[in-house]
C-alpha positions in Angstrom: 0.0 0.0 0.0 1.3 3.3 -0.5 0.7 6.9 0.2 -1.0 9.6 -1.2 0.6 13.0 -1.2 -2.8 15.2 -0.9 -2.7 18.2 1.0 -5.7 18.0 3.8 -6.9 21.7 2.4 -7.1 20.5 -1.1 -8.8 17.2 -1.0 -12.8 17.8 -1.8 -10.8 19.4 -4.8 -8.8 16.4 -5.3 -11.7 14.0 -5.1 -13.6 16.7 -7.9 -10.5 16.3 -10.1 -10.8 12.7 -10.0 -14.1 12.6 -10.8 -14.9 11.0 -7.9 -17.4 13.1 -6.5 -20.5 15.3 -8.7 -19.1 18.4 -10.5 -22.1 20.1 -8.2 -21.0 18.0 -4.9 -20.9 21.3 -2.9 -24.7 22.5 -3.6 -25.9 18.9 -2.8 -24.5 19.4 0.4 -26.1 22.2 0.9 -29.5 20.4 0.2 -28.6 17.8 2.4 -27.9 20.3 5.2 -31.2 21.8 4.6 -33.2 18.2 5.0 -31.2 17.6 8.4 -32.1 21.0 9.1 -36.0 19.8 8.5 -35.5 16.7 10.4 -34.1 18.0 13.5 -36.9 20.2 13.3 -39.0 16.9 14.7 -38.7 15.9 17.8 -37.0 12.3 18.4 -40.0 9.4 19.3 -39.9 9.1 23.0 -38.8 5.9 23.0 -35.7 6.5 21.3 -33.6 7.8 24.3 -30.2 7.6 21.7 -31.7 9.8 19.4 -32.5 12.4 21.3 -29.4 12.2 23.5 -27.6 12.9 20.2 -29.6 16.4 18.8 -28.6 17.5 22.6 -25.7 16.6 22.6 -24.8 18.0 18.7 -27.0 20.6 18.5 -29.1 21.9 15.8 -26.9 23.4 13.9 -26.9 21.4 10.3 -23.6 22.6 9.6 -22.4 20.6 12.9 -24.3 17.3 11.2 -22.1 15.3 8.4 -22.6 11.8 7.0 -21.6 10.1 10.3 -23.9 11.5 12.5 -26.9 11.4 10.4 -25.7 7.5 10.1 -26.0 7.2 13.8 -29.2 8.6 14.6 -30.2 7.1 11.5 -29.4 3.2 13.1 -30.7 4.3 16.8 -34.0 5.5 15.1 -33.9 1.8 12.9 -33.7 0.1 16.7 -36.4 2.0 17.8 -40.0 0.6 18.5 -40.8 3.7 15.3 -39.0 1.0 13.0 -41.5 -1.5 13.2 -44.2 0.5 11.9 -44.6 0.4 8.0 -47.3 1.9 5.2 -49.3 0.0 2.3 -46.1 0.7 0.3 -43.5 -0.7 3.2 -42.2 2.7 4.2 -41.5 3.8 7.0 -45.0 5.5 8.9 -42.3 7.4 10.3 -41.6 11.0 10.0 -38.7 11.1 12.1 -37.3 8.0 10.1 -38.1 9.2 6.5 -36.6 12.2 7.1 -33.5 11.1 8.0 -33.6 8.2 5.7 -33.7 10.6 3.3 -30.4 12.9 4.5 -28.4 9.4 4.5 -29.8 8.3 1.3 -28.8 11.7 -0.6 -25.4 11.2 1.3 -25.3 7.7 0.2 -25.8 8.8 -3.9 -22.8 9.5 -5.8 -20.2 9.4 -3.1 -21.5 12.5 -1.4 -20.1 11.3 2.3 -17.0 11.1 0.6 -17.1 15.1 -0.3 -18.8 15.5 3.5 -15.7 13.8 5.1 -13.4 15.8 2.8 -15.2 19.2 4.1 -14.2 18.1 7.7 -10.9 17.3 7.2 -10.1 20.9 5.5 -12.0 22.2 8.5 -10.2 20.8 11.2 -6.9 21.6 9.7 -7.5 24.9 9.2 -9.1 25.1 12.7 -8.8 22.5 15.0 -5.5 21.5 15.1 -4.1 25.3 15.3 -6.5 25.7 18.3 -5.2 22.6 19.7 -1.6 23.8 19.0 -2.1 27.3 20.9 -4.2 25.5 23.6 -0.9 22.7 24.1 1.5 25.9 24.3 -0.6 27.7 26.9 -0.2 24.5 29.1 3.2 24.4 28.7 
């Protein structure tokens, strides 16, 4: 196996050049963050304890939601009692689950996470790791 030399501020670029993620990758994210927007606007099913330990604990900010949390409340909400509980057509009767079903499945199309992931990694390089620099300093 051997390494790729990508710089961790250039990789959703990268990715694009490779044609491994849409040409339009960026405004698809953008919808996405606008349906978890929508579904955080419903509150979890009561008897889904994980779910709603998760919107506290994250937020509800969208911009603070990326492919792996939507895949986590996405599973606690499939282990939920809501899960069961399907329509003529076998969807979910679910609003809390379609609407999240639906952020994970747009994810899911065309190697969106992928772009998602990439987004996160530029941030907390430009961000995080400078902040944990000055913080590791000031203990010193």
């Amino acid at each position: 196996v051997s390494s790729l030399d990508v710089r961790f501020d250039g990789v959703v670029e990268w990715l694009l050049a490779r044609q491994m993620l849409p040409k339009d990758c960026h405004g698809r994210l953008k919808a996405v963050a606008g349906m978890v927007e929508e579904a955080l606007q419903l509150e979890p099913p009561a008897d889904c304890e994980e779910a709603a330990r998760m919107i506290v604990d994250l937020g509800r900010d969208p911009t603070d939601w990326g492919y792996l949390e939507v895949d986590k409340i996405y599973q606690a909400l499939l282990a939920s009692d809501e899960a069961k509980k399907r329509t003529f057509f076998n969807q979910y009767s679910s609003p809390h689950i379609r609407a999240w079903e639906a952020a994970r499945t747009l994810l899911c199309q065309e190697c969106l996470w992928l772009g998602d992931l990439g987004k996160r990694l530029q941030r907390c390089g430009k961000f995080g790791l400078p902040a944990l620099v000055k913080q590791r300093a000031e203990c010193d």
